[in-house]
PDB file of C-alpha atoms in Angstrom:
ATOM      1  CA  MET A   1       0.000   0.000   0.000  1.00 95.00           C
ATOM      2  CA  LYS A   2       1.197   3.486  -0.872  1.00 97.00           C
ATOM      3  CA  VAL A   3      -0.211   6.749   0.476  1.00 98.00           C
ATOM      4  CA  PHE A   4      -0.168  10.140  -1.231  1.00 98.00           C
ATOM      5  CA  LEU A   5      -1.483  13.291   0.436  1.00 97.00           C
ATOM      6  CA  CYS A   6      -3.058  16.127  -1.538  1.00 97.00           C
ATOM      7  CA  PRO A   7      -3.191  19.709  -0.263  1.00 96.00           C
ATOM      8  CA  ASN A   8      -6.969  19.968  -0.522  1.00 97.00           C
ATOM      9  CA  ARG A   9     -10.177  18.325  -1.722  1.00 97.00           C
ATOM     10  CA  THR A  10      -9.970  20.015  -5.131  1.00 97.00           C
ATOM     11  CA  ASP A  11      -6.518  18.614  -5.894  1.00 98.00           C
ATOM     12  CA  LEU A  12      -7.604  15.229  -4.565  1.00 98.00           C
ATOM     13  CA  ALA A  13     -10.484  15.015  -7.042  1.00 98.00           C
ATOM     14  CA  ARG A  14      -8.318  16.221  -9.901  1.00 97.00           C
ATOM     15  CA  LEU A  15      -5.570  13.683  -9.191  1.00 98.00           C
ATOM     16  CA  THR A  16      -8.063  10.828  -8.830  1.00 98.00           C
ATOM     17  CA  ALA A  17      -9.597  11.747 -12.185  1.00 98.00           C
ATOM     18  CA  THR A  18      -6.144  11.951 -13.759  1.00 98.00           C
ATOM     19  CA  LEU A  19      -5.336   8.398 -12.674  1.00 98.00           C
ATOM     20  CA  LEU A  20      -8.591   7.132 -14.157  1.00 98.00           C
ATOM     21  CA  ALA A  21      -7.962   9.076 -17.364  1.00 98.00           C
ATOM     22  CA  GLU A  22      -4.451   7.636 -17.627  1.00 97.00           C
ATOM     23  CA  GLN A  23      -5.857   4.133 -17.201  1.00 98.00           C
ATOM     24  CA  ILE A  24      -8.353   4.706 -20.017  1.00 98.00           C
ATOM     25  CA  SER A  25      -5.723   6.242 -22.301  1.00 97.00           C
ATOM     26  CA  ARG A  26      -3.295   3.407 -21.628  1.00 97.00           C
ATOM     27  CA  LYS A  27      -5.934   0.700 -22.096  1.00 98.00           C
ATOM     28  CA  PRO A  28      -9.003   1.958 -23.992  1.00 98.00           C
ATOM     29  CA  ASN A  29     -10.936  -1.241 -23.221  1.00 98.00           C
ATOM     30  CA  SER A  30     -10.355  -0.946 -19.487  1.00 98.00           C
ATOM     31  CA  VAL A  31     -12.748  -2.536 -17.019  1.00 98.00           C
ATOM     32  CA  LEU A  32     -13.348   0.100 -14.347  1.00 98.00           C
ATOM     33  CA  GLY A  33     -14.798  -0.392 -10.883  1.00 98.00           C
ATOM     34  CA  LEU A  34     -16.678   2.755  -9.910  1.00 98.00           C
ATOM     35  CA  ALA A  35     -17.956   4.237  -6.656  1.00 98.00           C
ATOM     36  CA  THR A  36     -20.582   6.776  -5.651  1.00 97.00           C
ATOM     37  CA  GLY A  37     -20.827   9.423  -2.949  1.00 91.00           C
ATOM     38  CA  ARG A  38     -20.070  13.091  -2.502  1.00 89.00           C
ATOM     39  CA  THR A  39     -16.309  12.642  -2.887  1.00 90.00           C
ATOM     40  CA  MET A  40     -16.785  11.066  -6.310  1.00 97.00           C
ATOM     41  CA  GLU A  41     -18.990  13.794  -7.768  1.00 97.00           C
ATOM     42  CA  ALA A  42     -16.011  16.103  -8.278  1.00 97.00           C
ATOM     43  CA  VAL A  43     -13.968  13.221  -9.709  1.00 98.00           C
ATOM     44  CA  TYR A  44     -16.631  12.508 -12.322  1.00 98.00           C
ATOM     45  CA  ALA A  45     -16.965  16.211 -13.125  1.00 98.00           C
ATOM     46  CA  HIS A  46     -13.263  16.276 -14.016  1.00 98.00           C
ATOM     47  CA  LEU A  47     -13.657  13.180 -16.207  1.00 98.00           C
ATOM     48  CA  VAL A  48     -16.608  14.736 -18.030  1.00 98.00           C
ATOM     49  CA  GLN A  49     -14.517  17.851 -18.629  1.00 98.00           C
ATOM     50  CA  ARG A  50     -11.639  15.764 -20.021  1.00 97.00           C
ATOM     51  CA  HIS A  51     -14.050  13.949 -22.312  1.00 98.00           C
ATOM     52  CA  ARG A  52     -15.412  17.219 -23.671  1.00 97.00           C
ATOM     53  CA  GLU A  53     -12.176  19.191 -23.903  1.00 97.00           C
ATOM     54  CA  ASP A  54      -9.505  16.530 -24.463  1.00 96.00           C
ATOM     55  CA  GLY A  55     -11.472  13.769 -26.166  1.00 97.00           C
ATOM     56  CA  LEU A  56     -11.046  11.208 -23.396  1.00 98.00           C
ATOM     57  CA  ASP A  57     -12.772   8.199 -24.944  1.00 97.00           C
ATOM     58  CA  PHE A  58     -14.956   6.005 -22.746  1.00 98.00           C
ATOM     59  CA  SER A  59     -16.545   4.080 -25.606  1.00 97.00           C
ATOM     60  CA  GLY A  60     -14.389   0.982 -25.177  1.00 98.00           C
ATOM     61  CA  CYS A  61     -14.610   0.867 -21.390  1.00 98.00           C
ATOM     62  CA  THR A  62     -16.750  -1.448 -19.297  1.00 98.00           C
ATOM     63  CA  THR A  63     -17.818  -0.356 -15.818  1.00 98.00           C
ATOM     64  CA  PHE A  64     -18.988  -2.157 -12.699  1.00 99.00           C
ATOM     65  CA  ASN A  65     -20.274  -0.169  -9.750  1.00 98.00           C
ATOM     66  CA  LEU A  66     -19.745  -1.270  -6.194  1.00 98.00           C
ATOM     67  CA  ASP A  67     -23.318  -1.296  -4.935  1.00 98.00           C
ATOM     68  CA  GLU A  68     -26.985  -0.422  -5.162  1.00 98.00           C
ATOM     69  CA  TYR A  69     -29.837  -0.056  -2.710  1.00 98.00           C
ATOM     70  CA  VAL A  70     -32.314  -2.909  -2.500  1.00 98.00           C
ATOM     71  CA  GLY A  71     -35.851  -1.891  -3.427  1.00 97.00           C
ATOM     72  CA  LEU A  72     -35.020   1.146  -5.556  1.00 97.00           C
ATOM     73  CA  PRO A  73     -35.602   0.770  -9.314  1.00 96.00           C
ATOM     74  CA  ALA A  74     -32.993   2.181 -11.667  1.00 96.00           C
ATOM     75  CA  THR A  75     -35.416   4.997 -12.520  1.00 96.00           C
ATOM     76  CA  ASP A  76     -35.548   6.232  -8.903  1.00 97.00           C
ATOM     77  CA  ALA A  77     -33.587   9.489  -8.633  1.00 96.00           C
ATOM     78  CA  ARG A  78     -32.063   8.269  -5.351  1.00 97.00           C
ATOM     79  CA  SER A  79     -30.675   5.060  -6.855  1.00 98.00           C
ATOM     80  CA  TYR A  80     -27.019   4.651  -7.735  1.00 98.00           C
ATOM     81  CA  HIS A  81     -28.098   3.841 -11.291  1.00 98.00           C
ATOM     82  CA  ALA A  82     -29.506   7.378 -11.468  1.00 98.00           C
ATOM     83  CA  TYR A  83     -26.465   8.850  -9.705  1.00 97.00           C
ATOM     84  CA  MET A  84     -24.063   7.362 -12.251  1.00 98.00           C
ATOM     85  CA  HIS A  85     -26.250   8.416 -15.185  1.00 98.00           C
ATOM     86  CA  THR A  86     -26.467  11.962 -13.834  1.00 97.00           C
ATOM     87  CA  HIS A  87     -22.826  12.467 -12.914  1.00 98.00           C
ATOM     88  CA  LEU A  88     -20.986  10.452 -15.560  1.00 98.00           C
ATOM     89  CA  PHE A  89     -22.588   8.054 -18.010  1.00 98.00           C
ATOM     90  CA  GLN A  90     -24.899  10.425 -19.906  1.00 97.00           C
ATOM     91  CA  HIS A  91     -22.030  12.859 -20.495  1.00 98.00           C
ATOM     92  CA  VAL A  92     -19.221  10.636 -21.824  1.00 97.00           C
ATOM     93  CA  GLY A  93     -20.733   8.544 -24.600  1.00 93.00           C
ATOM     94  CA  ILE A  94     -20.469   5.134 -22.969  1.00 97.00           C
ATOM     95  CA  ALA A  95     -23.067   2.630 -24.199  1.00 97.00           C
ATOM     96  CA  PRO A  96     -25.590   1.577 -21.529  1.00 97.00           C
ATOM     97  CA  ASP A  97     -24.823  -2.106 -22.106  1.00 97.00           C
ATOM     98  CA  ARG A  98     -21.218  -1.470 -21.042  1.00 98.00           C
ATOM     99  CA  THR A  99     -22.252  -0.088 -17.644  1.00 98.00           C
ATOM    100  CA  HIS A 100     -23.182  -2.436 -14.816  1.00 98.00           C
ATOM    101  CA  LEU A 101     -24.675  -2.010 -11.357  1.00 98.00           C
ATOM    102  CA  PRO A 102     -26.236  -4.638  -9.091  1.00 98.00           C
ATOM    103  CA  ASN A 103     -29.971  -5.021  -9.588  1.00 98.00           C
ATOM    104  CA  GLY A 104     -31.566  -3.944  -6.351  1.00 97.00           C
ATOM    105  CA  MET A 105     -34.950  -5.098  -7.626  1.00 98.00           C
ATOM    106  CA  ALA A 106     -33.867  -8.716  -8.244  1.00 98.00           C
ATOM    107  CA  ALA A 107     -36.281 -11.329  -6.919  1.00 98.00           C
ATOM    108  CA  ASP A 108     -33.363 -13.458  -5.682  1.00 98.00           C
ATOM    109  CA  LEU A 109     -30.734 -11.165  -4.193  1.00 98.00           C
ATOM    110  CA  ALA A 110     -28.222 -13.909  -3.453  1.00 98.00           C
ATOM    111  CA  ALA A 111     -28.427 -15.124  -7.052  1.00 98.00           C
ATOM    112  CA  GLU A 112     -28.010 -11.550  -8.270  1.00 98.00           C
ATOM    113  CA  GLY A 113     -24.769 -11.297  -6.293  1.00 98.00           C
ATOM    114  CA  GLN A 114     -23.468 -14.482  -7.885  1.00 98.00           C
ATOM    115  CA  ARG A 115     -24.497 -13.247 -11.339  1.00 98.00           C
ATOM    116  CA  TYR A 116     -22.669  -9.959 -10.761  1.00 98.00           C
ATOM    117  CA  ASP A 117     -19.415 -11.647  -9.753  1.00 98.00           C
ATOM    118  CA  ALA A 118     -19.704 -13.916 -12.807  1.00 98.00           C
ATOM    119  CA  ALA A 119     -20.206 -10.875 -15.056  1.00 98.00           C
ATOM    120  CA  ILE A 120     -17.052  -9.236 -13.675  1.00 98.00           C
ATOM    121  CA  LYS A 121     -15.114 -12.420 -14.342  1.00 98.00           C
ATOM    122  CA  ALA A 122     -16.539 -12.720 -17.853  1.00 98.00           C
ATOM    123  CA  ALA A 123     -15.420  -9.149 -18.596  1.00 98.00           C
ATOM    124  CA  GLY A 124     -11.851 -10.107 -17.689  1.00 98.00           C
ATOM    125  CA  GLY A 125     -11.765  -8.724 -14.162  1.00 98.00           C
ATOM    126  CA  ILE A 126     -11.498  -5.141 -12.970  1.00 98.00           C
ATOM    127  CA  ASP A 127      -8.390  -3.242 -14.067  1.00 98.00           C
ATOM    128  CA  LEU A 128      -8.794  -0.286 -11.718  1.00 98.00           C
ATOM    129  CA  GLN A 129     -11.206  -0.136  -8.785  1.00 99.00           C
ATOM    130  CA  LEU A 130     -12.115   3.277  -7.380  1.00 98.00           C
ATOM    131  CA  LEU A 131     -13.131   3.298  -3.721  1.00 98.00           C
ATOM    132  CA  GLY A 132     -14.347   5.765  -1.137  1.00 98.00           C
ATOM    133  CA  LEU A 133     -14.183   5.238   2.615  1.00 98.00           C
ATOM    134  CA  GLY A 134     -17.272   5.072   4.799  1.00 96.00           C
ATOM    135  CA  GLU A 135     -17.176   6.779   8.174  1.00 94.00           C
ATOM    136  CA  ASN A 136     -17.394   3.338   9.812  1.00 96.00           C
ATOM    137  CA  GLY A 137     -14.573   2.025   7.621  1.00 97.00           C
ATOM    138  CA  HIS A 138     -16.586   0.270   4.965  1.00 98.00           C
ATOM    139  CA  ILE A 139     -15.604  -0.064   1.316  1.00 98.00           C
ATOM    140  CA  GLY A 140     -18.577  -0.649  -0.911  1.00 98.00           C
ATOM    141  CA  PHE A 141     -21.253  -1.459   1.632  1.00 98.00           C
ATOM    142  CA  ASN A 142     -19.136  -4.014   3.461  1.00 98.00           C
ATOM    143  CA  GLU A 143     -20.271  -3.016   6.921  1.00 98.00           C
ATOM    144  CA  PRO A 144     -18.446  -3.918  10.151  1.00 97.00           C
ATOM    145  CA  LEU A 145     -18.032  -7.702  10.615  1.00 97.00           C
ATOM    146  CA  SER A 146     -18.294  -8.379   6.875  1.00 98.00           C
ATOM    147  CA  SER A 147     -16.022 -11.262   5.972  1.00 98.00           C
ATOM    148  CA  LEU A 148     -12.786 -10.101   4.395  1.00 97.00           C
ATOM    149  CA  ALA A 149     -13.334 -12.862   1.808  1.00 98.00           C
ATOM    150  CA  SER A 150     -16.966 -11.891   1.078  1.00 98.00           C
ATOM    151  CA  ARG A 151     -18.464 -11.889  -2.395  1.00 98.00           C
ATOM    152  CA  THR A 152     -21.154  -9.701  -3.954  1.00 98.00           C
ATOM    153  CA  ARG A 153     -24.259 -10.189  -1.808  1.00 98.00           C
ATOM    154  CA  PRO A 154     -27.139  -8.477   0.023  1.00 98.00           C
ATOM    155  CA  VAL A 155     -26.201  -6.708   3.264  1.00 98.00           C
ATOM    156  CA  VAL A 156     -27.976  -4.888   6.076  1.00 98.00           C
ATOM    157  CA  LEU A 157     -26.806  -1.280   6.247  1.00 98.00           C
ATOM    158  CA  ALA A 158     -25.483  -0.082   9.588  1.00 97.00           C
ATOM    159  CA  PRO A 159     -27.351   2.774  11.323  1.00 96.00           C
ATOM    160  CA  GLU A 160     -24.368   5.110  10.863  1.00 95.00           C
ATOM    161  CA  THR A 161     -24.330   4.373   7.133  1.00 96.00           C
ATOM    162  CA  ARG A 162     -28.015   5.199   6.789  1.00 96.00           C
ATOM    163  CA  LEU A 163     -27.371   8.426   8.698  1.00 95.00           C
ATOM    164  CA  GLN A 164     -24.416   9.303   6.469  1.00 92.00           C
ATOM    165  CA  ASN A 165     -26.480   8.678   3.313  1.00 94.00           C
ATOM    166  CA  ALA A 166     -29.655  10.433   4.430  1.00 95.00           C
ATOM    167  CA  GLY A 167     -29.023  13.517   2.293  1.00 92.00           C
ATOM    168  CA  LEU A 168     -30.843  12.127  -0.752  1.00 90.00           C
ATOM    169  CA  PHE A 169     -33.701  10.880   1.422  1.00 96.00           C
ATOM    170  CA  ASP A 170     -34.922  14.225   2.777  1.00 94.00           C
ATOM    171  CA  GLY A 171     -32.364  14.016   5.567  1.00 95.00           C
ATOM    172  CA  LYS A 172     -34.223  11.094   7.132  1.00 96.00           C
ATOM    173  CA  PRO A 173     -32.017   8.067   7.956  1.00 96.00           C
ATOM    174  CA  GLU A 174     -35.120   5.943   8.416  1.00 97.00           C
ATOM    175  CA  SER A 175     -35.984   6.580   4.751  1.00 97.00           C
ATOM    176  CA  VAL A 176     -32.682   5.133   3.525  1.00 97.00           C
ATOM    177  CA  PRO A 177     -33.280   1.527   2.420  1.00 98.00           C
ATOM    178  CA  PRO A 178     -32.058  -0.874   5.116  1.00 98.00           C
ATOM    179  CA  LEU A 179     -30.651  -3.335   2.569  1.00 98.00           C
ATOM    180  CA  ALA A 180     -28.179  -3.023  -0.303  1.00 98.00           C
ATOM    181  CA  LEU A 181     -26.342  -5.232  -2.751  1.00 98.00           C
ATOM    182  CA  THR A 182     -22.595  -4.751  -2.634  1.00 98.00           C
ATOM    183  CA  MET A 183     -19.433  -6.142  -4.106  1.00 98.00           C
ATOM    184  CA  GLY A 184     -17.789  -8.156  -1.359  1.00 98.00           C
ATOM    185  CA  THR A 185     -14.424  -7.296   0.106  1.00 98.00           C
ATOM    186  CA  GLY A 186     -13.046 -10.424  -1.533  1.00 98.00           C
ATOM    187  CA  THR A 187     -14.465  -9.335  -4.889  1.00 98.00           C
ATOM    188  CA  ILE A 188     -12.871  -5.896  -4.508  1.00 98.00           C
ATOM    189  CA  LEU A 189      -9.478  -7.375  -3.639  1.00 98.00           C
ATOM    190  CA  GLU A 190      -9.421  -9.264  -6.958  1.00 98.00           C
ATOM    191  CA  SER A 191      -9.088  -5.959  -8.847  1.00 98.00           C
ATOM    192  CA  ARG A 192      -5.696  -5.488 -10.465  1.00 98.00           C
ATOM    193  CA  ARG A 193      -5.295  -1.975  -9.074  1.00 98.00           C
ATOM    194  CA  ILE A 194      -7.160  -0.102  -6.348  1.00 99.00           C
ATOM    195  CA  VAL A 195      -7.357   3.637  -5.669  1.00 98.00           C
ATOM    196  CA  LEU A 196      -8.920   4.641  -2.341  1.00 98.00           C
ATOM    197  CA  THR A 197      -9.857   8.343  -2.278  1.00 98.00           C
ATOM    198  CA  VAL A 198     -10.579   9.934   1.101  1.00 98.00           C
ATOM    199  CA  ALA A 199     -11.606  13.538   1.817  1.00 98.00           C
ATOM    200  CA  GLY A 200     -12.547  15.561   4.878  1.00 97.00           C
ATOM    201  CA  LYS A 201     -12.021  15.678   8.627  1.00 97.00           C
ATOM    202  CA  ALA A 202     -15.019  13.396   9.197  1.00 96.00           C
ATOM    203  CA  LYS A 203     -12.902  10.562   7.766  1.00 97.00           C
ATOM    204  CA  ALA A 204      -9.680  11.427   9.647  1.00 98.00           C
ATOM    205  CA  GLU A 205      -9.949   9.024  12.589  1.00 98.00           C
ATOM    206  CA  MET A 206     -11.151   6.197  10.384  1.00 98.00           C
ATOM    207  CA  LEU A 207      -8.342   6.730   7.882  1.00 98.00           C
ATOM    208  CA  ARG A 208      -5.880   6.543  10.763  1.00 98.00           C
ATOM    209  CA  ALA A 209      -7.468   3.281  11.879  1.00 98.00           C
ATOM    210  CA  VAL A 210      -7.272   1.873   8.344  1.00 98.00           C
ATOM    211  CA  LEU A 211      -3.622   2.810   7.835  1.00 98.00           C
ATOM    212  CA  GLU A 212      -2.238   2.407  11.345  1.00 98.00           C
ATOM    213  CA  GLY A 213      -4.505  -0.102  13.063  1.00 96.00           C
ATOM    214  CA  PRO A 214      -4.854  -3.860  12.724  1.00 97.00           C
ATOM    215  CA  VAL A 215      -6.501  -5.631   9.818  1.00 98.00           C
ATOM    216  CA  THR A 216      -9.957  -6.495  11.103  1.00 98.00           C
ATOM    217  CA  ALA A 217     -13.397  -7.416   9.825  1.00 97.00           C
ATOM    218  CA  GLN A 218     -14.672  -4.533  11.953  1.00 98.00           C
ATOM    219  CA  ILE A 219     -13.116  -2.202   9.339  1.00 98.00           C
ATOM    220  CA  SER A 220     -13.407  -3.691   5.858  1.00 98.00           C
ATOM    221  CA  ALA A 221     -11.064  -1.095   4.336  1.00 98.00           C
ATOM    222  CA  SER A 222      -8.228  -2.467   6.467  1.00 98.00           C
ATOM    223  CA  ALA A 223      -8.239  -5.513   4.152  1.00 98.00           C
ATOM    224  CA  LEU A 224      -6.629  -3.295   1.504  1.00 98.00           C
ATOM    225  CA  HIS A 225      -3.320  -4.032   3.234  1.00 98.00           C
ATOM    226  CA  PHE A 226      -3.545  -7.455   1.566  1.00 97.00           C
ATOM    227  CA  HIS A 227      -3.605  -5.897  -1.919  1.00 98.00           C
ATOM    228  CA  THR A 228      -0.282  -5.586  -3.720  1.00 97.00           C
ATOM    229  CA  ASN A 229      -1.230  -2.564  -5.870  1.00 98.00           C
ATOM    230  CA  CYS A 230      -3.292  -0.214  -3.707  1.00 98.00           C
ATOM    231  CA  LEU A 231      -2.869   3.549  -3.666  1.00 98.00           C
ATOM    232  CA  VAL A 232      -4.497   5.685  -0.967  1.00 98.00           C
ATOM    233  CA  LEU A 233      -5.143   9.324  -1.870  1.00 98.00           C
ATOM    234  CA  ALA A 234      -6.212  11.666   0.923  1.00 98.00           C
ATOM    235  CA  ASP A 235      -6.525  15.401   1.420  1.00 98.00           C
ATOM    236  CA  GLU A 236      -4.900  17.140   4.378  1.00 97.00           C
ATOM    237  CA  ASP A 237      -8.126  17.161   6.369  1.00 98.00           C
ATOM    238  CA  ALA A 238      -8.530  13.392   6.047  1.00 98.00           C
ATOM    239  CA  ALA A 239      -4.856  12.931   6.957  1.00 98.00           C
ATOM    240  CA  SER A 240      -4.990  15.200  10.012  1.00 98.00           C
ATOM    241  CA  ALA A 241      -5.107  12.357  12.581  1.00 98.00           C
ATOM    242  CA  LEU A 242      -2.244  10.297  11.136  1.00 98.00           C
ATOM    243  CA  THR A 243       0.769   9.668  13.356  1.00 97.00           C
ATOM    244  CA  ILE A 244       2.818   8.148  10.501  1.00 96.00           C
ATOM    245  CA  ARG A 245       3.137  11.457   8.659  1.00 95.00           C
ATOM    246  CA  PRO A 246       6.977  11.558   8.922  1.00 96.00           C
ATOM    247  CA  ALA A 247       7.173   8.165   7.204  1.00 96.00           C
ATOM    248  CA  LEU A 248       4.796   9.344   4.466  1.00 96.00           C
ATOM    249  CA  ASP A 249       6.832  12.501   3.884  1.00 94.00           C
ATOM    250  CA  HIS A 250      10.002  10.413   3.680  1.00 97.00           C
ATOM    251  CA  ALA A 251       8.413   8.062   1.140  1.00 96.00           C
ATOM    252  CA  LEU A 252       7.337  11.023  -1.000  1.00 94.00           C
ATOM    253  CA  LYS A 253      10.954  12.146  -1.295  1.00 94.00           C
ATOM    254  CA  HIS A 254      12.274   8.779  -2.416  1.00 96.00           C
ATOM    255  CA  ASP A 255       9.490   6.738  -4.079  1.00 97.00           C
ATOM    256  CA  PRO A 256       9.409   7.330  -7.862  1.00 97.00           C
ATOM    257  CA  GLU A 257       5.682   6.570  -8.136  1.00 96.00           C
ATOM    258  CA  LEU A 258       4.771   9.054  -5.425  1.00 96.00           C
ATOM    259  CA  ARG A 259       7.084  11.686  -6.856  1.00 96.00           C
ATOM    260  CA  ALA A 260       5.377  11.252 -10.219  1.00 96.00           C
ATOM    261  CA  LEU A 261       2.004  11.849  -8.556  1.00 96.00           C
ATOM    262  CA  HIS A 262       3.389  15.038  -7.038  1.00 92.00           C
ATOM    263  CA  THR A 263       4.410  16.175 -10.541  1.00 92.00           C
ATOM    264  CA  LEU A 264       0.846  15.672 -11.746  1.00 92.00           C
ATOM    265  CA  LEU A 265      -0.359  18.263  -9.234  1.00 88.00           C
ATOM    266  CA  THR A 266       2.131  20.947 -10.214  1.00 80.00           C
TER     267      THR A 266
END
């Protein structure tokens, strides 16, 4: 795992988008794992801008999103299907049949999880997986005590997750669906490359726990320590609780990959 700190949220979004754009340019038929949430909105805005101004071509890409609420049809404005259409898909010319999200309306949710994992495998596996960090340490919707080997499946959302996601549900946590379909931690770890993007002071203590604490099923993001090609990007607010900052600063001076990231921001 490598960690790179950005001065602010704006630079964090720009750098995250740059890494995705480089992946697409390097491999036009990339399979991308995508995430949702407030942090990602700025990332997708940068990608849309690059598509319009620089001709970044998404037409050969295939995408798989991490999760979807159970019980919300794709046409519901609060669904992640709608989120992705609004913030990215409708703006970049990617064919609908190349974009994939779990079907939260499936009659058999367990079977839908198995189908989703099979579809990822059939596409050749995920080249780059974009992740955010939940305030309780989840990646995807792998809530505390999720198996670190879990596969795509239905899960019960933790109360703190429903509270965190209440914004699109009139600010009412009780209106957030209690169930979701999510890629499992084990599914996520099969991606060839992972980028975890973390912004804001609300994530600071959890980011410290992920980077400095033990690997535990209580914090699914801690399983990223098992991945051999994982990059953590964080802004200064998210990094404010870290005690390993001297080691990170030292790595930035001497690691060619991290120095190259620094060049991208200048």
